[in-house]
PDB file of C-alpha atoms in Angstrom:
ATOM      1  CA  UNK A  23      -7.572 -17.758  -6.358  1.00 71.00           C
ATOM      2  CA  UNK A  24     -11.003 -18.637  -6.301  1.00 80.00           C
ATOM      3  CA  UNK A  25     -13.664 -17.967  -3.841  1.00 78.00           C
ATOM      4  CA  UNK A  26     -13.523 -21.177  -1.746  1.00 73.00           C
ATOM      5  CA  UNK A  27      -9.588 -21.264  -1.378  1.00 77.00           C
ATOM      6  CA  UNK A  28      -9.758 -17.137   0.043  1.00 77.00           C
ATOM      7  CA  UNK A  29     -12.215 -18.923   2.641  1.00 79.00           C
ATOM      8  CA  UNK A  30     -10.504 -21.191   3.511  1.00 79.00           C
ATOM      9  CA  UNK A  31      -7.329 -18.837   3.723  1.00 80.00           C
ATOM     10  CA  UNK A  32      -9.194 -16.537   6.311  1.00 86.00           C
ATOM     11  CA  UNK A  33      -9.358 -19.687   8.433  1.00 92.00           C
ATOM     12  CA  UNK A  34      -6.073 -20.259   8.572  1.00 95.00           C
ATOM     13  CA  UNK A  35      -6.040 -17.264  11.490  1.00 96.00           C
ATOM     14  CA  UNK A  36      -8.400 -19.244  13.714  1.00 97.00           C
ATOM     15  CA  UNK A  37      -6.115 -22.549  12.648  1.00 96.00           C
ATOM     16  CA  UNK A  38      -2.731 -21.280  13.697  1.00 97.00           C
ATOM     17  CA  UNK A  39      -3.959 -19.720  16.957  1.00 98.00           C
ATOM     18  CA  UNK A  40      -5.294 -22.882  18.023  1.00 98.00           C
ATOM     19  CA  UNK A  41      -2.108 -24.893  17.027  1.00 98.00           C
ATOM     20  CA  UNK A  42      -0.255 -22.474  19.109  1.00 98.00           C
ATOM     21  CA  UNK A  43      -2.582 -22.640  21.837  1.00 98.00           C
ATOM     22  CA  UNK A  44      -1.638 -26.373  22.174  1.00 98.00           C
ATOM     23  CA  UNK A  45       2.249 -25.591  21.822  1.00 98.00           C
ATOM     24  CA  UNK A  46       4.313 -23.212  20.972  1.00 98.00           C
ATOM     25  CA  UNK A  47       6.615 -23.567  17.390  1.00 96.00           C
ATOM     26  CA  UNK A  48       8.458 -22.208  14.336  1.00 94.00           C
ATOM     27  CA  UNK A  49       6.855 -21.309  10.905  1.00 93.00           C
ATOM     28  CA  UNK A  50       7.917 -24.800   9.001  1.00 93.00           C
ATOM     29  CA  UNK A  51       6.910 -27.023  12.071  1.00 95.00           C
ATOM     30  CA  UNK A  52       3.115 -25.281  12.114  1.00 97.00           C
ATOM     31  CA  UNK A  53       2.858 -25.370   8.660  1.00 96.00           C
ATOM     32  CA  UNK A  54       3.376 -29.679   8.921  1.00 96.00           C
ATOM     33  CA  UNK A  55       0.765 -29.745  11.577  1.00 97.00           C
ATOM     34  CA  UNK A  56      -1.583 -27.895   9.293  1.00 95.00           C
ATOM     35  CA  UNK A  57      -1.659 -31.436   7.884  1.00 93.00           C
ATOM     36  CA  UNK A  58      -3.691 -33.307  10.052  1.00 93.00           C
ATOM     37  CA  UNK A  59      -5.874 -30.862  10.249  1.00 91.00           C
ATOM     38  CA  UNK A  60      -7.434 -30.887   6.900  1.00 88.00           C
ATOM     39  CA  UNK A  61      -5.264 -28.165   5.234  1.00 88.00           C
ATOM     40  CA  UNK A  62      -2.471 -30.244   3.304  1.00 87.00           C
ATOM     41  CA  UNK A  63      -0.022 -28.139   1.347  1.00 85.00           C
ATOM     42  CA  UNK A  64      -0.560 -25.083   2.776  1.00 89.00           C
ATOM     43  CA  UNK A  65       1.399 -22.449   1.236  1.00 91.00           C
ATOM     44  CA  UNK A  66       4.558 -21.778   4.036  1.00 93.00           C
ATOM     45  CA  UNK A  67       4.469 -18.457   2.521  1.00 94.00           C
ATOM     46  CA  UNK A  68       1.159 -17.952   3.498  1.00 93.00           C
ATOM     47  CA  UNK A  69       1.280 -18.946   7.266  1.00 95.00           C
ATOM     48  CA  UNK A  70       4.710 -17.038   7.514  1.00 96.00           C
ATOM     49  CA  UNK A  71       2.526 -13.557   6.794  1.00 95.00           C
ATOM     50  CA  UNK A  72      -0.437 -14.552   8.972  1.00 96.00           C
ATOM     51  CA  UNK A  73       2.277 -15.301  12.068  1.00 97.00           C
ATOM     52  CA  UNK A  74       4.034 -11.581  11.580  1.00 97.00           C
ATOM     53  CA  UNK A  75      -0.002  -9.838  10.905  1.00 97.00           C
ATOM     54  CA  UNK A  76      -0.977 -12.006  14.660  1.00 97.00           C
ATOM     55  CA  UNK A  77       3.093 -10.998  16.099  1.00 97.00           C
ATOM     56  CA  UNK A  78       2.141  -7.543  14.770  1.00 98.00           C
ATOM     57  CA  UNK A  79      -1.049  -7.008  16.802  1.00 97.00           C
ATOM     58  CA  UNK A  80      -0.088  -8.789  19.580  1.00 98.00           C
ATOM     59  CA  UNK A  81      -1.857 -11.908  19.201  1.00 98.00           C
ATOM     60  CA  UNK A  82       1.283 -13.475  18.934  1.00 98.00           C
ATOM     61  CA  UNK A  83       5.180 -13.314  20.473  1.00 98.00           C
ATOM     62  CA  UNK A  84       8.271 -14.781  18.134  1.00 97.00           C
ATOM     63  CA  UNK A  85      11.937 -15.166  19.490  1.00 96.00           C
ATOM     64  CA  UNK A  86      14.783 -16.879  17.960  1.00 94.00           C
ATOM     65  CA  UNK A  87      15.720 -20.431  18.842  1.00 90.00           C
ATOM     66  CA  UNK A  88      19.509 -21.231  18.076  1.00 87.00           C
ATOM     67  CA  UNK A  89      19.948 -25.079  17.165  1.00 79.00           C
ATOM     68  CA  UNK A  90      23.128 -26.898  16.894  1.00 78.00           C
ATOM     69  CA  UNK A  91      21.666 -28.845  14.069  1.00 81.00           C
ATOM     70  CA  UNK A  92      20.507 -25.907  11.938  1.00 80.00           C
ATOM     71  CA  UNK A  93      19.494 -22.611  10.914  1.00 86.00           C
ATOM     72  CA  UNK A  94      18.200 -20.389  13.981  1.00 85.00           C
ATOM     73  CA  UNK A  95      14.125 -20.842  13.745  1.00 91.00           C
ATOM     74  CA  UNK A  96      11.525 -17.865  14.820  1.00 94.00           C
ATOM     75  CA  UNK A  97       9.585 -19.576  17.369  1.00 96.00           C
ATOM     76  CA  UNK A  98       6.055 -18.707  18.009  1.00 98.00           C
ATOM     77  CA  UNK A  99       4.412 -18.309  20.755  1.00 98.00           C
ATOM     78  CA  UNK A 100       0.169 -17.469  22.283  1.00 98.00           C
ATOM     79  CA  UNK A 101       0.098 -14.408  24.306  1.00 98.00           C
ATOM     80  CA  UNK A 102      -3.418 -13.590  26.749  1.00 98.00           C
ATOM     81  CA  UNK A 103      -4.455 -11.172  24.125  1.00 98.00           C
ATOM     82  CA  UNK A 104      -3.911 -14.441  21.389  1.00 98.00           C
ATOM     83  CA  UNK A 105      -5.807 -16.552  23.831  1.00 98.00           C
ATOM     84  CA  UNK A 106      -8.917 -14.386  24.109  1.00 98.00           C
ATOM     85  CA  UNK A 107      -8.918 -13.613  20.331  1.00 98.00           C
ATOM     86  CA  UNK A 108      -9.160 -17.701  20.032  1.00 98.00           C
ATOM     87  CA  UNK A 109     -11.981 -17.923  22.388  1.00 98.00           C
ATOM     88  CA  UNK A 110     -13.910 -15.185  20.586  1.00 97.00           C
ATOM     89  CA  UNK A 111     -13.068 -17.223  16.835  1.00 97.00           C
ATOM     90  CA  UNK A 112     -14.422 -20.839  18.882  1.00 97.00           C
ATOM     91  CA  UNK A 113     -17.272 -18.567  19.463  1.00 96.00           C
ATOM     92  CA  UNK A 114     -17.740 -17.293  16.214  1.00 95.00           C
ATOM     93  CA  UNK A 115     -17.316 -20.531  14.419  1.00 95.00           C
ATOM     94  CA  UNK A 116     -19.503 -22.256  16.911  1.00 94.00           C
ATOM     95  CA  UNK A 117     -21.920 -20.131  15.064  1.00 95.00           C
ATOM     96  CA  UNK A 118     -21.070 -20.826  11.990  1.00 93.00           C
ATOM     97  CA  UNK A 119     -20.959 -24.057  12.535  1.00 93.00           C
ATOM     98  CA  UNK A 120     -24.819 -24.172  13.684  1.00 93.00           C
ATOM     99  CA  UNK A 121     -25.341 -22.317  10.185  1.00 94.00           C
ATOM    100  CA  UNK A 122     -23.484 -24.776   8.001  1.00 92.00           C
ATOM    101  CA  UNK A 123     -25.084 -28.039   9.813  1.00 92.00           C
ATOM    102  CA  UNK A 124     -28.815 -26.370   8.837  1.00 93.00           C
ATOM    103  CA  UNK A 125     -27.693 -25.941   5.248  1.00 91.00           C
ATOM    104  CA  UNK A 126     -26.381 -29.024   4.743  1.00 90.00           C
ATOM    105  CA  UNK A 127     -29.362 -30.810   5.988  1.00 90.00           C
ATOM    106  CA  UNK A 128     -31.368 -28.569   3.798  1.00 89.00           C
ATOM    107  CA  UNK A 129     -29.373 -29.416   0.907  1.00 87.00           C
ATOM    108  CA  UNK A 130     -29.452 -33.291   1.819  1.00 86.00           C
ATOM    109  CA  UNK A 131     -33.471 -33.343   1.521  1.00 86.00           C
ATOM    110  CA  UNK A 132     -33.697 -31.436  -1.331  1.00 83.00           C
ATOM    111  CA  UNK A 133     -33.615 -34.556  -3.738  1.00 66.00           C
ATOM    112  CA  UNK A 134     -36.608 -35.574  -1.314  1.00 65.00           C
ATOM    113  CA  UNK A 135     -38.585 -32.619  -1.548  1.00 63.00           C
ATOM    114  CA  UNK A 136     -38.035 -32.186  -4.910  1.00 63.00           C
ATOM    115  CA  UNK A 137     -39.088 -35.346  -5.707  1.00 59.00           C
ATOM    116  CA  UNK A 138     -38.252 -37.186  -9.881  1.00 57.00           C
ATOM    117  CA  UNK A 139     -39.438 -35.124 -12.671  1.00 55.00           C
ATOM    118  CA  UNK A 140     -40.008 -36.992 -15.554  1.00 56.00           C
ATOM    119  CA  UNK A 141     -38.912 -40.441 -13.955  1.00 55.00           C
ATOM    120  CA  UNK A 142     -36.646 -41.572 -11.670  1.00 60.00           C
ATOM    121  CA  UNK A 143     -32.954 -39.674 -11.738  1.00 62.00           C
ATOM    122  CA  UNK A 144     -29.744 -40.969 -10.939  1.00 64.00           C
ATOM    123  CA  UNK A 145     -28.692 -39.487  -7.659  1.00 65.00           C
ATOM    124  CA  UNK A 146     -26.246 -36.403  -7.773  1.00 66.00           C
ATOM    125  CA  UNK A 147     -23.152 -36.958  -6.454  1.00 66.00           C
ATOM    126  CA  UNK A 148     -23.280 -34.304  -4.075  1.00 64.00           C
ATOM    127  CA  UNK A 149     -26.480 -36.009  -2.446  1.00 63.00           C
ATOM    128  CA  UNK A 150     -24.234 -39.096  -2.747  1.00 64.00           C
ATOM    129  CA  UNK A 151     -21.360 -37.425  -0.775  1.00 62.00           C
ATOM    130  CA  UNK A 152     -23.487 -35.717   2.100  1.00 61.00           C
ATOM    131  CA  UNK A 153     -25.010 -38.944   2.985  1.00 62.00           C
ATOM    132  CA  UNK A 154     -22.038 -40.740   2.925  1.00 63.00           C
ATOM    133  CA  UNK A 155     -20.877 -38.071   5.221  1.00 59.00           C
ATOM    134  CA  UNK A 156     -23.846 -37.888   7.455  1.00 59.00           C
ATOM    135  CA  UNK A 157     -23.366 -41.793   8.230  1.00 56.00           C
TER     136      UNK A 157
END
């Protein structure tokens, strides 16, 4: 696993209590509304041990749901402790957020301040990509 993918896997936390925050649900259903959300093919695997690490300090409540159409599903559920730990992670990414918005504006002038060496350069397509993103 490489560097980006364990950051991304330390959001998931923040991730999962918000989708629960918003409704409650099982392991399979969460892990399908990770979708939308910018994390396609999440590992189930994955979200199954962050649910039992948030059940297991308290963040979190499961209980079974018997269906008529299926297997019984562990349903999960906020609890006020999971709520509070959620506003604390909107507060810390808020932060973050302000951090990441000044580096990549940094980053987007760069090409500017550098300036061409030499001649003119074709434009890196990560300068391509921010302003396309910026836009």
């Amino acid at each position: 696993m490489n560097a980006h993918e364990t950051e991304r896997r330390m959001l998931l936390t923040p991730v999962l209590l918000l989708l629960l925050a918003e409704r409650p649900g099982h392991g399979y259903e969460l892990v399908q509304r990770l979708d939308p959300m910018g994390w396609p093919e999440t590992e189930s695997a994955h979200v199954y041990r962050v649910l039992r690490g948030l059940e297991a300090c308290g963040s979190v409540v499961s209980r079974w749901d018997a269906s008529d159409h299926g297997p019984a599903r562990r349903v999960y559920t906020l609890t006020d402790q999971g709520a509070m730990e959620l506003a604390l992670w909107f507060v810390r990414l808020g932060e973050l957020h302000g951090i990441l918005h000044v580096f990549l504006e940094r980053y987007v002038q760069l090409k500017d301040a550098a300036g061409p060496v030499g001649g003119p350069e074709p434009e890196p397509p990560a300068h391509r990509y921010m302003r396309r993103i910026r836009k």
